[in-house]
mmCIF file with all atom_site columns, C-alpha atoms in Angstrom:
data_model
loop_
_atom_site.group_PDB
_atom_site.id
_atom_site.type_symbol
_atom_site.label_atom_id
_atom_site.label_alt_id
_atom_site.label_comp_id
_atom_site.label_asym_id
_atom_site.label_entity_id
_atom_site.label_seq_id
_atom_site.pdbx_PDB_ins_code
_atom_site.Cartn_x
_atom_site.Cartn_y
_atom_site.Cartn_z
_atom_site.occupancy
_atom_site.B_iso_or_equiv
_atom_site.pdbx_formal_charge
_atom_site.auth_seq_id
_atom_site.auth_comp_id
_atom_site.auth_asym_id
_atom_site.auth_atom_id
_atom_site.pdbx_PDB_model_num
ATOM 1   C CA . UNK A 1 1   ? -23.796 0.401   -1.713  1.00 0.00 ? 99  UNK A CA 1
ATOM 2   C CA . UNK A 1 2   ? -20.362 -0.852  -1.654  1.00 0.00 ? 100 UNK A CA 1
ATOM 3   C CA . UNK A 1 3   ? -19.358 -4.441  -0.555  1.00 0.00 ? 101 UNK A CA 1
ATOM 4   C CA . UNK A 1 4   ? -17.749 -4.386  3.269   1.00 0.00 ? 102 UNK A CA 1
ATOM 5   C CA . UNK A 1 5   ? -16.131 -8.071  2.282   1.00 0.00 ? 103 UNK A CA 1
ATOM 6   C CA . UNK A 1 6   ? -14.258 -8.187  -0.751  1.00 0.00 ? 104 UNK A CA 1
ATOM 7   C CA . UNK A 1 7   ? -11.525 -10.865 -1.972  1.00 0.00 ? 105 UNK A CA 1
ATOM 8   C CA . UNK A 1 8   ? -8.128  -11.136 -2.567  1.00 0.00 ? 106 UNK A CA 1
ATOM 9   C CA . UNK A 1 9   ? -8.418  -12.806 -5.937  1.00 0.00 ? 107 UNK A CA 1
ATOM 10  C CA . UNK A 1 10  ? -11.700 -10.793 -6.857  1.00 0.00 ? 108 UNK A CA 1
ATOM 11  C CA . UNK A 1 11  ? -9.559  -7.787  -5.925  1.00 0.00 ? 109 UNK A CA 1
ATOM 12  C CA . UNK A 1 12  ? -6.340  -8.696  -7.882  1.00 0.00 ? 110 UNK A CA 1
ATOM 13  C CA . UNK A 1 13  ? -8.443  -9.423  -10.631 1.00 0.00 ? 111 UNK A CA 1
ATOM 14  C CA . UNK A 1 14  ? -9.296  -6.493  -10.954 1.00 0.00 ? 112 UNK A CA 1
ATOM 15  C CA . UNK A 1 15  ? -5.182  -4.838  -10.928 1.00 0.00 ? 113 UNK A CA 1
ATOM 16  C CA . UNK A 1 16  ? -4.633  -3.035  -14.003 1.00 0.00 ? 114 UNK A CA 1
ATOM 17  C CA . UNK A 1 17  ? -1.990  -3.887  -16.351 1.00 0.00 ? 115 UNK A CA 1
ATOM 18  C CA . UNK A 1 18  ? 1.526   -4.327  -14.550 1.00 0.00 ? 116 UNK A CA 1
ATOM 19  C CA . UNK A 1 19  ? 2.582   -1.194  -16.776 1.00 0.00 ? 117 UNK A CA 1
ATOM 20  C CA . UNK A 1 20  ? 0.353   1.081   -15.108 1.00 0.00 ? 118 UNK A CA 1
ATOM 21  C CA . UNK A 1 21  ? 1.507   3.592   -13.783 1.00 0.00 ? 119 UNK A CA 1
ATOM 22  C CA . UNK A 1 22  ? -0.536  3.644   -10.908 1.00 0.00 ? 120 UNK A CA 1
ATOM 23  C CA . UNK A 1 23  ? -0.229  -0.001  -9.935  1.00 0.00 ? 121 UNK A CA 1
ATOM 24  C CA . UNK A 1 24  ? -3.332  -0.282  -7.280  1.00 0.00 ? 122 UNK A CA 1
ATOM 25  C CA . UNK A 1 25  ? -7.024  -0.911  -6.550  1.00 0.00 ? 123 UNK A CA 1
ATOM 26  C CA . UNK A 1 26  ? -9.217  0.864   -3.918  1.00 0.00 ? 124 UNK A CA 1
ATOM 27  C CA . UNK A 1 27  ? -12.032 -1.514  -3.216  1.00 0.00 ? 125 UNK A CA 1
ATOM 28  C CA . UNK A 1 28  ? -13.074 -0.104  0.230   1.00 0.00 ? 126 UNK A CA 1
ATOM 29  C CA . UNK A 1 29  ? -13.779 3.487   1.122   1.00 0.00 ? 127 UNK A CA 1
ATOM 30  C CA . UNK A 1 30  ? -15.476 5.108   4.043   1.00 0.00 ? 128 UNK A CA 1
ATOM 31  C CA . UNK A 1 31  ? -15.027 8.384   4.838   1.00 0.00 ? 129 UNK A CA 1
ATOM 32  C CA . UNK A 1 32  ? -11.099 9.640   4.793   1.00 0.00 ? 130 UNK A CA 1
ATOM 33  C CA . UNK A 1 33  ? -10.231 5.697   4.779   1.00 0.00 ? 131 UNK A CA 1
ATOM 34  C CA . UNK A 1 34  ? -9.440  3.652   1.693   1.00 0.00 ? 132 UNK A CA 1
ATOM 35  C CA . UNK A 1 35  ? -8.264  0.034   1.580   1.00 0.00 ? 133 UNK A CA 1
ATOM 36  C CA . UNK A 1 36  ? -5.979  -1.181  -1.677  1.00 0.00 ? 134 UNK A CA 1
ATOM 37  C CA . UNK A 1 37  ? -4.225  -3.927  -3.059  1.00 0.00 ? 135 UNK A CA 1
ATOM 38  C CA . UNK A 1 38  ? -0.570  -2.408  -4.434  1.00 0.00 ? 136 UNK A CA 1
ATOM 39  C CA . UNK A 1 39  ? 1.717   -4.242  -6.949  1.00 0.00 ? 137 UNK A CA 1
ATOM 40  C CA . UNK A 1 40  ? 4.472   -2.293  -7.970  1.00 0.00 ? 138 UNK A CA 1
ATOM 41  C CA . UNK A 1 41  ? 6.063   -4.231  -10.970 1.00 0.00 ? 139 UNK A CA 1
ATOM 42  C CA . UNK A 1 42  ? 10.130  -3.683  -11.920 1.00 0.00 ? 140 UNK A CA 1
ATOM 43  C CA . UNK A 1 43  ? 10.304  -0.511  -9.481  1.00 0.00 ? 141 UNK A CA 1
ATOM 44  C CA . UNK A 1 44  ? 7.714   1.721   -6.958  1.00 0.00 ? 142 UNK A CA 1
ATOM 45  C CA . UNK A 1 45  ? 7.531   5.122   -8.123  1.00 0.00 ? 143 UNK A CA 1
ATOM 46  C CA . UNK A 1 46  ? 5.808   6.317   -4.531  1.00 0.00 ? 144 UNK A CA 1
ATOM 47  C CA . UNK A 1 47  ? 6.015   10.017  -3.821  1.00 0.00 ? 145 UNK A CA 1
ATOM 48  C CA . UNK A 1 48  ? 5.409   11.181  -0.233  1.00 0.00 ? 146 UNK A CA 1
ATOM 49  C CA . UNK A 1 49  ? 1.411   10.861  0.464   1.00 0.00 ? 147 UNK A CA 1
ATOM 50  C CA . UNK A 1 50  ? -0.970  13.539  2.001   1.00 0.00 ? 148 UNK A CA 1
ATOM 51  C CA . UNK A 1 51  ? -2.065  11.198  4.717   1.00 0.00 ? 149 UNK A CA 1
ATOM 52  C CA . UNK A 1 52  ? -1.110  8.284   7.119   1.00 0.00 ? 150 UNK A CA 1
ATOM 53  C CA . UNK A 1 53  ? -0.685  4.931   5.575   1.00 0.00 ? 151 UNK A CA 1
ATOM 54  C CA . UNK A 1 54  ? 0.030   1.374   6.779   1.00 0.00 ? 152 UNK A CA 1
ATOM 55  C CA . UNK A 1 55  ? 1.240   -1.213  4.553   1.00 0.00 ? 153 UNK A CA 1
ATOM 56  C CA . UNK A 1 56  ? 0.363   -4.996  5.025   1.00 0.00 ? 154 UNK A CA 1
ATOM 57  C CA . UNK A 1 57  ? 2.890   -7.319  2.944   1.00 0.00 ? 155 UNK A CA 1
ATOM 58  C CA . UNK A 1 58  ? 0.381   -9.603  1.289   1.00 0.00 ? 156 UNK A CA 1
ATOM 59  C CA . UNK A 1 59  ? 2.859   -11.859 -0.364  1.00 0.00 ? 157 UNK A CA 1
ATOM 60  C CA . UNK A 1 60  ? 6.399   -11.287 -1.965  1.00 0.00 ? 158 UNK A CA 1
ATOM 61  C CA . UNK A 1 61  ? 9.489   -10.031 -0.116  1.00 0.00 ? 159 UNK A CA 1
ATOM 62  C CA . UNK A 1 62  ? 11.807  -6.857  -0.497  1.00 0.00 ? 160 UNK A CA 1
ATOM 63  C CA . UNK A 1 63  ? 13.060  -3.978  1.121   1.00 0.00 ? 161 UNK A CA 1
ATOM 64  C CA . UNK A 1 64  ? 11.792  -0.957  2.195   1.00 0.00 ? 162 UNK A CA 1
ATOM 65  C CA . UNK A 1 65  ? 12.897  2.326   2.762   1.00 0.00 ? 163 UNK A CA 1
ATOM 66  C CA . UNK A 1 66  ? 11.611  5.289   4.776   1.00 0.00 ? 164 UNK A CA 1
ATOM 67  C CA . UNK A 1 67  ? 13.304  8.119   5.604   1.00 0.00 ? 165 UNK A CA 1
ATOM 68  C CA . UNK A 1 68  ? 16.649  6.472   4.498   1.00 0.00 ? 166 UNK A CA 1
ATOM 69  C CA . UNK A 1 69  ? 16.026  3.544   6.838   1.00 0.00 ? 167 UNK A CA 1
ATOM 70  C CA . UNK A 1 70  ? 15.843  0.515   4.506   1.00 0.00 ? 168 UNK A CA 1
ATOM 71  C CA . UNK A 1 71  ? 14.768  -2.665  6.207   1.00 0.00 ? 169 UNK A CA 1
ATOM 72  C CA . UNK A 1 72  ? 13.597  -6.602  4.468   1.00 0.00 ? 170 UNK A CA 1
ATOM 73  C CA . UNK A 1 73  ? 10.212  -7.013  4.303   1.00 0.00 ? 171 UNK A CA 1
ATOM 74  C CA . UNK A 1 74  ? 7.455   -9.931  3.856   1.00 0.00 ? 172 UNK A CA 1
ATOM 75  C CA . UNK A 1 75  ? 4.488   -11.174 4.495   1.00 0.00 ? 173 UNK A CA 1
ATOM 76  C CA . UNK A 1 76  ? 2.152   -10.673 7.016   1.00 0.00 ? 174 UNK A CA 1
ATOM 77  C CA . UNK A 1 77  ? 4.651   -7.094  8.064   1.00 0.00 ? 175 UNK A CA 1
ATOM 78  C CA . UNK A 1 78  ? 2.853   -4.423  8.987   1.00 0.00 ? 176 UNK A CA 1
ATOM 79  C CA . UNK A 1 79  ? 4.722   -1.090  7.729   1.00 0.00 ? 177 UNK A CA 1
ATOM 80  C CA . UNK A 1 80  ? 3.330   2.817   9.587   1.00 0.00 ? 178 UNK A CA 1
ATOM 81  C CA . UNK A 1 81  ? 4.239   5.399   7.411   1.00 0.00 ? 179 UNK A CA 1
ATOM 82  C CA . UNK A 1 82  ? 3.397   8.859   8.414   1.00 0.00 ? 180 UNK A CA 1
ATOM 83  C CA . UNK A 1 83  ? 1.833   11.198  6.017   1.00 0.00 ? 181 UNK A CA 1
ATOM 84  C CA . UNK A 1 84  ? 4.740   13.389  4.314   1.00 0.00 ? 182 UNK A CA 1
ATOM 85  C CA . UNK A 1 85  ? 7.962   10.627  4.978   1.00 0.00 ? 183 UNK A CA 1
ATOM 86  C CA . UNK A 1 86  ? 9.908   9.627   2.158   1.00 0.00 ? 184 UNK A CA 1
ATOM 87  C CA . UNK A 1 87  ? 9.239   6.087   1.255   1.00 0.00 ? 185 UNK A CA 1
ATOM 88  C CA . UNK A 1 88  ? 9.437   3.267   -1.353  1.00 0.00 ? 186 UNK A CA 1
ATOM 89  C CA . UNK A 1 89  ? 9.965   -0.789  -2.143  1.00 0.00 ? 187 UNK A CA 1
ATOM 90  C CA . UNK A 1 90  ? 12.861  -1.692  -3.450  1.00 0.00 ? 188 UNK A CA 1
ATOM 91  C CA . UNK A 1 91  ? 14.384  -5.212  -4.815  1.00 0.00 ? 189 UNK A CA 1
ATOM 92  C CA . UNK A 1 92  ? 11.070  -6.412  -4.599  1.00 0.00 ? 190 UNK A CA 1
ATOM 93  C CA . UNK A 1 93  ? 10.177  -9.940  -6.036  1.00 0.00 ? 191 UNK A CA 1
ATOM 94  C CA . UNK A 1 94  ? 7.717   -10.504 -8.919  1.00 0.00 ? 192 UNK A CA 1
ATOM 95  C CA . UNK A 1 95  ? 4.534   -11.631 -7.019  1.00 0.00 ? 193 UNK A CA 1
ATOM 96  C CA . UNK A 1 96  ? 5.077   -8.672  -4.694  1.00 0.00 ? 194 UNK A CA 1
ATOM 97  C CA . UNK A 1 97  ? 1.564   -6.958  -3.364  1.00 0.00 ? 195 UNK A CA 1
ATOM 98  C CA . UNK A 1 98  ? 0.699   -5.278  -0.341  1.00 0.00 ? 196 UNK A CA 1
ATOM 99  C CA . UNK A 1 99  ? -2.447  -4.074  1.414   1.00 0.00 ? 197 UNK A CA 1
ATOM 100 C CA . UNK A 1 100 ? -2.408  -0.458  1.514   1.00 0.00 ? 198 UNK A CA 1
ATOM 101 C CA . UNK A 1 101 ? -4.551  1.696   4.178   1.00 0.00 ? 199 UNK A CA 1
ATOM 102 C CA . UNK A 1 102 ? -5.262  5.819   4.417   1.00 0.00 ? 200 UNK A CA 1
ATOM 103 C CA . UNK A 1 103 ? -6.775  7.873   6.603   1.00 0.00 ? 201 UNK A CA 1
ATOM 104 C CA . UNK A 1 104 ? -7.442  10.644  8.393   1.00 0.00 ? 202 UNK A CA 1
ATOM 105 C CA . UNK A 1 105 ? -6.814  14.305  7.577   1.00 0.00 ? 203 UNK A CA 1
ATOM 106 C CA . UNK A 1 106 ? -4.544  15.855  4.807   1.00 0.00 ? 204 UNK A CA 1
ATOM 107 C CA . UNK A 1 107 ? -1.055  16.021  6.879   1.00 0.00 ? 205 UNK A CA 1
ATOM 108 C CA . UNK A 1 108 ? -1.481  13.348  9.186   1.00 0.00 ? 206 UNK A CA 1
ATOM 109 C CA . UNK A 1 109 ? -2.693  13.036  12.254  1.00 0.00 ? 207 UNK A CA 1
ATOM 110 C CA . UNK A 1 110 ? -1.358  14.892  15.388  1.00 0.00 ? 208 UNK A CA 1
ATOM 111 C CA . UNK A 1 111 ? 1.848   12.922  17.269  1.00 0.00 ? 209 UNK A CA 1
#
């Protein structure tokens, strides 16, 4: 069974190597829902996703764009990003990490 209470430092212990090229950890998953801890490191190589996301800024600051709307970012921001949008960090700082969240169905769900 998998742990519904996992932490921060157990989780970013658990980060592979800040050359990865996929720089995140999924600890929780239920259904279409998965919770991660993402640290890009030098830039964020994000493609569009398959489903709805939300971003929590953990710690760090930076921009980020969607859609060719760049705003700052930091923590404790919460960041919607519907499935399919354009979207990345940029000019993030070194101890940059955000909570990531998916769900629902492939496309996103309905407006």
């Amino acid at each position: 069974m998998q742990d519904w209470l996992v932490g921060f430092d157990d989780i970013m212990a658990r980060m592979p190597d800040p050359a990865a090229a996929d720089p995140v950890v999924y600890p929780i998953r239920h259904g279409s829902m998965r919770v991660g801890l993402y640290a890009p490191r030098g830039s964020d190589p994000q493609e569009p996703h398959s489903q709805d996301e939300l971003y929590i800024v953990a710690r760090g600051s930076g921009q980020f764009v969607k859609d060719g709307d760049t705003r700052p970012v930091g923590p404790g921001d919460l960041i919607f990003v519907e499935a399919g949008a354009a979207h990345r960090f940029l000019d993030f700082s070194d101890d940059f990490v955000t909570w990531v969240v998916f769900w629902g169905p492939q496309g996103g769900e309905a407006r």
